Structure formats: C-alpha cells, structure tokens
mmCIF file of C-alpha atoms in Angstrom:
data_model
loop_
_atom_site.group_PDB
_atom_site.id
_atom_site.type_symbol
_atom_site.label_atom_id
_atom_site.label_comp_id
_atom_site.label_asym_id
_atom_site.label_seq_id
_atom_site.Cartn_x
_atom_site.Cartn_y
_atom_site.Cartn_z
ATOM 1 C CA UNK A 1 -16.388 -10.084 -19.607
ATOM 2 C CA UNK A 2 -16.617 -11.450 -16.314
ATOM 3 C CA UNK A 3 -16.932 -9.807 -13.265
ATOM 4 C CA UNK A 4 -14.033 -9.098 -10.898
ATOM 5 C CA UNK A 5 -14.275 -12.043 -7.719
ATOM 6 C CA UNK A 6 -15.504 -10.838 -4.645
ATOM 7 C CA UNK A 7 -13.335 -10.997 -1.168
ATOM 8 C CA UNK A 8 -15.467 -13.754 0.767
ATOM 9 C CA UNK A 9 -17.277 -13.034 4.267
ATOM 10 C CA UNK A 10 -14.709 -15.295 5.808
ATOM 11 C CA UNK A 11 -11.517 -13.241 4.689
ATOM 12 C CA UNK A 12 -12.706 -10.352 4.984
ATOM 13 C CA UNK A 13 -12.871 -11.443 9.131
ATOM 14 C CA UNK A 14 -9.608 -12.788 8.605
ATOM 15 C CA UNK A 15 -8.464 -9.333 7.526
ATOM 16 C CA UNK A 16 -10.352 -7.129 10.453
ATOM 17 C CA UNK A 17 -8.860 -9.974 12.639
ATOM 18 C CA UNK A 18 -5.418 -9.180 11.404
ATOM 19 C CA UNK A 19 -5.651 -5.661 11.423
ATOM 20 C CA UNK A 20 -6.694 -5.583 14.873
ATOM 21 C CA UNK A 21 -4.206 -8.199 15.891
ATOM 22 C CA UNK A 22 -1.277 -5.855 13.732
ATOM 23 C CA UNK A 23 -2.111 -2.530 15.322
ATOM 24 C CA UNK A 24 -2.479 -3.197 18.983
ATOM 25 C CA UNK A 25 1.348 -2.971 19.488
ATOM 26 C CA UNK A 26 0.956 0.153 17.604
ATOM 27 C CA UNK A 27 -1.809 2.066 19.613
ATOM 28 C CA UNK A 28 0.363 3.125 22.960
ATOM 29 C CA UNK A 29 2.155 5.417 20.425
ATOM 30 C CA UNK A 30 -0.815 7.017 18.432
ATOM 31 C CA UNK A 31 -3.812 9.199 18.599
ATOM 32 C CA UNK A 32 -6.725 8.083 19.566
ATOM 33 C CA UNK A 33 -8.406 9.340 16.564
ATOM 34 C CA UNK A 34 -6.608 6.957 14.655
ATOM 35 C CA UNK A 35 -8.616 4.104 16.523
ATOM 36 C CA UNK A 36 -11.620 5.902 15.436
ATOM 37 C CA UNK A 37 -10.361 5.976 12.402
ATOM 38 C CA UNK A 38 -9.972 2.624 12.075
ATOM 39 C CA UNK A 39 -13.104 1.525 13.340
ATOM 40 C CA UNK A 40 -15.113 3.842 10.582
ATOM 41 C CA UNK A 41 -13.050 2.190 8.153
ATOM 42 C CA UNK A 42 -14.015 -1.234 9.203
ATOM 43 C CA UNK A 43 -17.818 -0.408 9.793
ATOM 44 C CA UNK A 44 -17.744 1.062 6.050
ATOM 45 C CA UNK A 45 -15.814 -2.187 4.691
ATOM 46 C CA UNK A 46 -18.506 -4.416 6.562
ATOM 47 C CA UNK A 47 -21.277 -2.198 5.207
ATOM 48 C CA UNK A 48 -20.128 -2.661 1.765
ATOM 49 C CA UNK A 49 -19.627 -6.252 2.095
ATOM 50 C CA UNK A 50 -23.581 -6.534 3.472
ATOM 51 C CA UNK A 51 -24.096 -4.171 0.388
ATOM 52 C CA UNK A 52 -25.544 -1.854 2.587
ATOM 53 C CA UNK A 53 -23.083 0.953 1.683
ATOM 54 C CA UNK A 54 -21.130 1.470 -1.668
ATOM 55 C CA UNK A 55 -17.466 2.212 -1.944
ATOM 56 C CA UNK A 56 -16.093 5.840 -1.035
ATOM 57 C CA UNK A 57 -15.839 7.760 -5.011
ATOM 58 C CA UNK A 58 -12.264 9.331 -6.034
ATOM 59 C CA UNK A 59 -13.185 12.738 -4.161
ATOM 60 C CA UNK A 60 -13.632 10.528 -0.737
ATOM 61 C CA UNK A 61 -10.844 8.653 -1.187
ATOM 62 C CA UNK A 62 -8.593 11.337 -1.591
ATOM 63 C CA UNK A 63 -10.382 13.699 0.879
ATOM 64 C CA UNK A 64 -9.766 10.858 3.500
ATOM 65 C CA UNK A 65 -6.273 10.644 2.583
ATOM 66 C CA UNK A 66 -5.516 14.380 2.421
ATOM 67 C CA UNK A 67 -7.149 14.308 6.438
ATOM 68 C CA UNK A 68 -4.858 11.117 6.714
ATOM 69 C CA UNK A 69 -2.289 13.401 6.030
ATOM 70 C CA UNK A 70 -2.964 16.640 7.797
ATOM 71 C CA UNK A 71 -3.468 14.668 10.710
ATOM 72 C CA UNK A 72 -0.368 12.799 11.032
ATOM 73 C CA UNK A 73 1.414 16.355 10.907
ATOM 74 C CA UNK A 74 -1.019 17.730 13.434
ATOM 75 C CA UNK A 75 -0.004 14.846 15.785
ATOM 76 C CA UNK A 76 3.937 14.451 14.488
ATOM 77 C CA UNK A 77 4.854 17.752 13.801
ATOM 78 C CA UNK A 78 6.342 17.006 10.899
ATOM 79 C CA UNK A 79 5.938 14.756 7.796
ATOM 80 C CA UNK A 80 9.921 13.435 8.150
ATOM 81 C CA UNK A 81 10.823 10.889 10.344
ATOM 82 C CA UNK A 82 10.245 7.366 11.454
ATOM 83 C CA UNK A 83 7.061 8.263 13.923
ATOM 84 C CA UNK A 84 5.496 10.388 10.916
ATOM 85 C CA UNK A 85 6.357 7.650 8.560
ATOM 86 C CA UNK A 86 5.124 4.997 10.552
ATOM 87 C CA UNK A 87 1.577 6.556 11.351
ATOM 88 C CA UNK A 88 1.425 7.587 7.627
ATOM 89 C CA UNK A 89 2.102 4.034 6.758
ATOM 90 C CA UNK A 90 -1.141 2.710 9.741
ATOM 91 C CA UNK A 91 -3.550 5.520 8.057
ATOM 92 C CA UNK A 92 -3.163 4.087 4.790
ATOM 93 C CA UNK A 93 -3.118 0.470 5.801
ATOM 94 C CA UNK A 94 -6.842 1.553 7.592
ATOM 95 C CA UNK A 95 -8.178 3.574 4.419
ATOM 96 C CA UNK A 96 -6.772 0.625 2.250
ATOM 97 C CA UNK A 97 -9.902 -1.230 3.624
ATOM 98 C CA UNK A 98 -12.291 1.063 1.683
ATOM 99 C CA UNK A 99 -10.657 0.592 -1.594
ATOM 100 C CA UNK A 100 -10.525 -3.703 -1.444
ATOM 101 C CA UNK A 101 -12.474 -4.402 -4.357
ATOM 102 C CA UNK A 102 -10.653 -7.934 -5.028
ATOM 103 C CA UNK A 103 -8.824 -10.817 -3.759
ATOM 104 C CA UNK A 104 -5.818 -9.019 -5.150
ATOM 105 C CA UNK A 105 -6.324 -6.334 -2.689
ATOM 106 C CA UNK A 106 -7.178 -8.010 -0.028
ATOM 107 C CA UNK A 107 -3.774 -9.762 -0.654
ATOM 108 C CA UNK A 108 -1.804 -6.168 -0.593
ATOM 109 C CA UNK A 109 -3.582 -5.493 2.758
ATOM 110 C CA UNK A 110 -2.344 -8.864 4.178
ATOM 111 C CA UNK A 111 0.972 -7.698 3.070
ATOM 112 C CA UNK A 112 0.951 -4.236 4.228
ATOM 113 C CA UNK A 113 0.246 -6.097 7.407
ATOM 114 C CA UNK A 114 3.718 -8.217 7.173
ATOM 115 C CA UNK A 115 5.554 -4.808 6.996
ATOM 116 C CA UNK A 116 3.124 -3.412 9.808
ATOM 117 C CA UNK A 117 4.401 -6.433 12.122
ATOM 118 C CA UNK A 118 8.179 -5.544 11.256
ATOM 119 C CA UNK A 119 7.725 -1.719 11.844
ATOM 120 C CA UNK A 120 6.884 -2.162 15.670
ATOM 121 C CA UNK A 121 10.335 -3.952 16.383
ATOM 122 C CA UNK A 122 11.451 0.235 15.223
ATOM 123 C CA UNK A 123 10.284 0.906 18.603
ATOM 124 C CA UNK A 124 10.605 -2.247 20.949
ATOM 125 C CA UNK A 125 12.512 -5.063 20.971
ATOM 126 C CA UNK A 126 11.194 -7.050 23.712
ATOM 127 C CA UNK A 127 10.561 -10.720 23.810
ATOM 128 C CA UNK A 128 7.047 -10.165 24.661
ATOM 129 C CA UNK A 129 6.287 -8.389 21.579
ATOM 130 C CA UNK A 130 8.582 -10.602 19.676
ATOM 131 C CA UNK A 131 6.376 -13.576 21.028
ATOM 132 C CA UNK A 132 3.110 -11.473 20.411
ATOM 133 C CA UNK A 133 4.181 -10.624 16.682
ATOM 134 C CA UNK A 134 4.666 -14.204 15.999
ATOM 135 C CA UNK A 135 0.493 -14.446 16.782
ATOM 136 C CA UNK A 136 0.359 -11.442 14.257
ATOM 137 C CA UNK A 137 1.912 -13.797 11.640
ATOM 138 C CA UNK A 138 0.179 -16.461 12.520
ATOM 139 C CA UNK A 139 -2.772 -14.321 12.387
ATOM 140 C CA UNK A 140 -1.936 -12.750 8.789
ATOM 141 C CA UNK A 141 -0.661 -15.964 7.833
ATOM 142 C CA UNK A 142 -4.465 -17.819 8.564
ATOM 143 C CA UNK A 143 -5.764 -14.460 7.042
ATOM 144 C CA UNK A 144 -4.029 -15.136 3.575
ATOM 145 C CA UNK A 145 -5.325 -18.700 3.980
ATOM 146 C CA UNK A 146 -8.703 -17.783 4.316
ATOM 147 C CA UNK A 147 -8.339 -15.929 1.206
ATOM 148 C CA UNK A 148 -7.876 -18.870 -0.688
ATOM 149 C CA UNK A 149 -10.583 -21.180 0.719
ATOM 150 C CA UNK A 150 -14.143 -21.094 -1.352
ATOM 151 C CA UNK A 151 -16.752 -21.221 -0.385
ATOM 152 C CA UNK A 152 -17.605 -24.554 0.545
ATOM 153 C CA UNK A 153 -14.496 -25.068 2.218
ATOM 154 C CA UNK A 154 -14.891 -21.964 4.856
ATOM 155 C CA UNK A 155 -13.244 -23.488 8.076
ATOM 156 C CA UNK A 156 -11.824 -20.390 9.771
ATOM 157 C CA UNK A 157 -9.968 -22.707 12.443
ATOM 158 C CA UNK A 158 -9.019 -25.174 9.575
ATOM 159 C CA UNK A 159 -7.414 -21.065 8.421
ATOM 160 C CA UNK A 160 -5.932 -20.912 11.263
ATOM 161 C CA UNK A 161 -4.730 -24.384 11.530
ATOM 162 C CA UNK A 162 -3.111 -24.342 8.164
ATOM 163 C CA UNK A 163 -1.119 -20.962 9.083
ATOM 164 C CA UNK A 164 0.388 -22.606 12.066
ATOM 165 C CA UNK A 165 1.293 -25.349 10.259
ATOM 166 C CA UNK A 166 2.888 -23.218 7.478
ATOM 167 C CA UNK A 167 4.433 -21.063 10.375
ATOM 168 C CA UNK A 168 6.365 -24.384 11.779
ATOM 169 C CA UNK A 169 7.194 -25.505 8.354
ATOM 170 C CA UNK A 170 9.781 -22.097 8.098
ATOM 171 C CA UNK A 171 10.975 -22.702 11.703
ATOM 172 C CA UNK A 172 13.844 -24.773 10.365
ATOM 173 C CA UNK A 173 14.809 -22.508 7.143
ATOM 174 C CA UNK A 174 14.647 -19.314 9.790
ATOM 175 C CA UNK A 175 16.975 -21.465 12.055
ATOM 176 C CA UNK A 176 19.459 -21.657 9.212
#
C-alpha cells in the first residue's frame, strides 16, 4: 500500500494566500481572536509541512473545535443566525488547515473558500467588494491550479496565470 500524496510547498502557499485573500472582507465584522486564530492555525500547518510539528490528535481537534464553538457564542450571543453561522463557518475553514492531510483536502479547503467568497455579499453588496472578490477567485482559482502542478512544473505565476485565464474563459457563459 502506498502512501497517501502529500499537499506540495507550492499549494500549500496557494492556500494561506487564499485564505488570507478570502477573509479580509470578513475581519471588520469579527473578533480579533479569530485573526489569532487563524494565524496559529497557519504557523501549525507550516510547521507540519517543514515536519517540524505533527498533526493535532482527535482530543485537539475536537478541543479546538469545542473553543471554536464556545467562542462564536461568546462573541454572537447565540448559535442561530446568519452572523453566528457565518463565523462558525470562518472557524472551521481556519481549523480545516490542521486536518489537510491530502490533495483531497486541500481541495475541500479551496472550496470552502468559494462559499467563503459568496458569504460576504450576506453583508455588502458593493462594487468594490464585488471587484475585490473577483481577486479572491482568481486567487482560489490559481490556488486549485497550484494543486495540480508537480513538482517540476512549480510556476506559482504560471498558477496564477492559468486561473486568470480560466476566469476569462467563464466570462462569456456568466454573461449568458
């Protein structure tokens, strides 16, 4: 049996990149632990990656997501709602980071991001963040290319290169 493929160096960048990139519309609204938050997350995914660290066990994980959860209804109030929901939903996109074993989850991340983008037009729906989510997409677009590369073929600008040129490819289905 073979082992399970690693997430390369370059995507796992792309995926920081994006998650950076995703949440900045999202920060006026939240917590500032949740930055923190994020940024243990991402030190923790890096130190795994330089195989420095090891992946958070079962009792971590679900420590971290009990917190996740305890916090969002120290800061909402509640559990119900689309504010609640919506920081629940950031919290686990963040702790999602420390259980990316695979491509294949590195691929749900890039996703979760997708949804992320869509979630911030709940709260604004001005042109400037309409023009900045389309650089999220491109972002998580390049990050889903850089996925795929190998190895020998890691061009993050040829990433994000490809993205755009997927990105203008839809322009004329969305247009329809």
């Amino acid at each position: 049996m073979t082992a399970p493929a690693l997430i390369p160096r370059n995507a796992l960048a792309w995926l920081l990149t994006a998650q950076v990139v995703v949440l900045i519309p999202q920060l006026p609204r939240l917590p500032l632990w949740v930055s923190v938050l994020w940024i243990v997350c991402a030190v923790w995914r890096v130190q795994i990656q330089r195989m420095r660290w090891t992946y958070p066990g079962t009792l971590i994980k679900t420590l971290a997501m009990l917190l996740a959860i305890a916090g969002v209804f120290a800061a909402q109030g509640t559990l119900l709602g689309l504010d609640a929901a919506v920081m629940l939903l950031l919290l686990l996109f963040m702790l999602k980071l420390l259980e990316m074993r695979t491509p294949r989850d590195a691929l749900v991340v890039i996703y979760l991001g997708f949804f992320i983008v869509a979630t911030a037009f709940l709260f604004d729906q001005s042109i400037l963040l309409a023009l900045y989510q389309c650089f999220s997409v491109l972002v998580l677009v390049a990050g889903l290319v850089g996925l795929q590369q190998t190895p020998g073929r890691n061009d993050p600008a040829r990433a994000l290169r490809t993205g755009g040129v997927l990105l203008l490819q839809a322009v004329p289905l969305m247009l329809v």
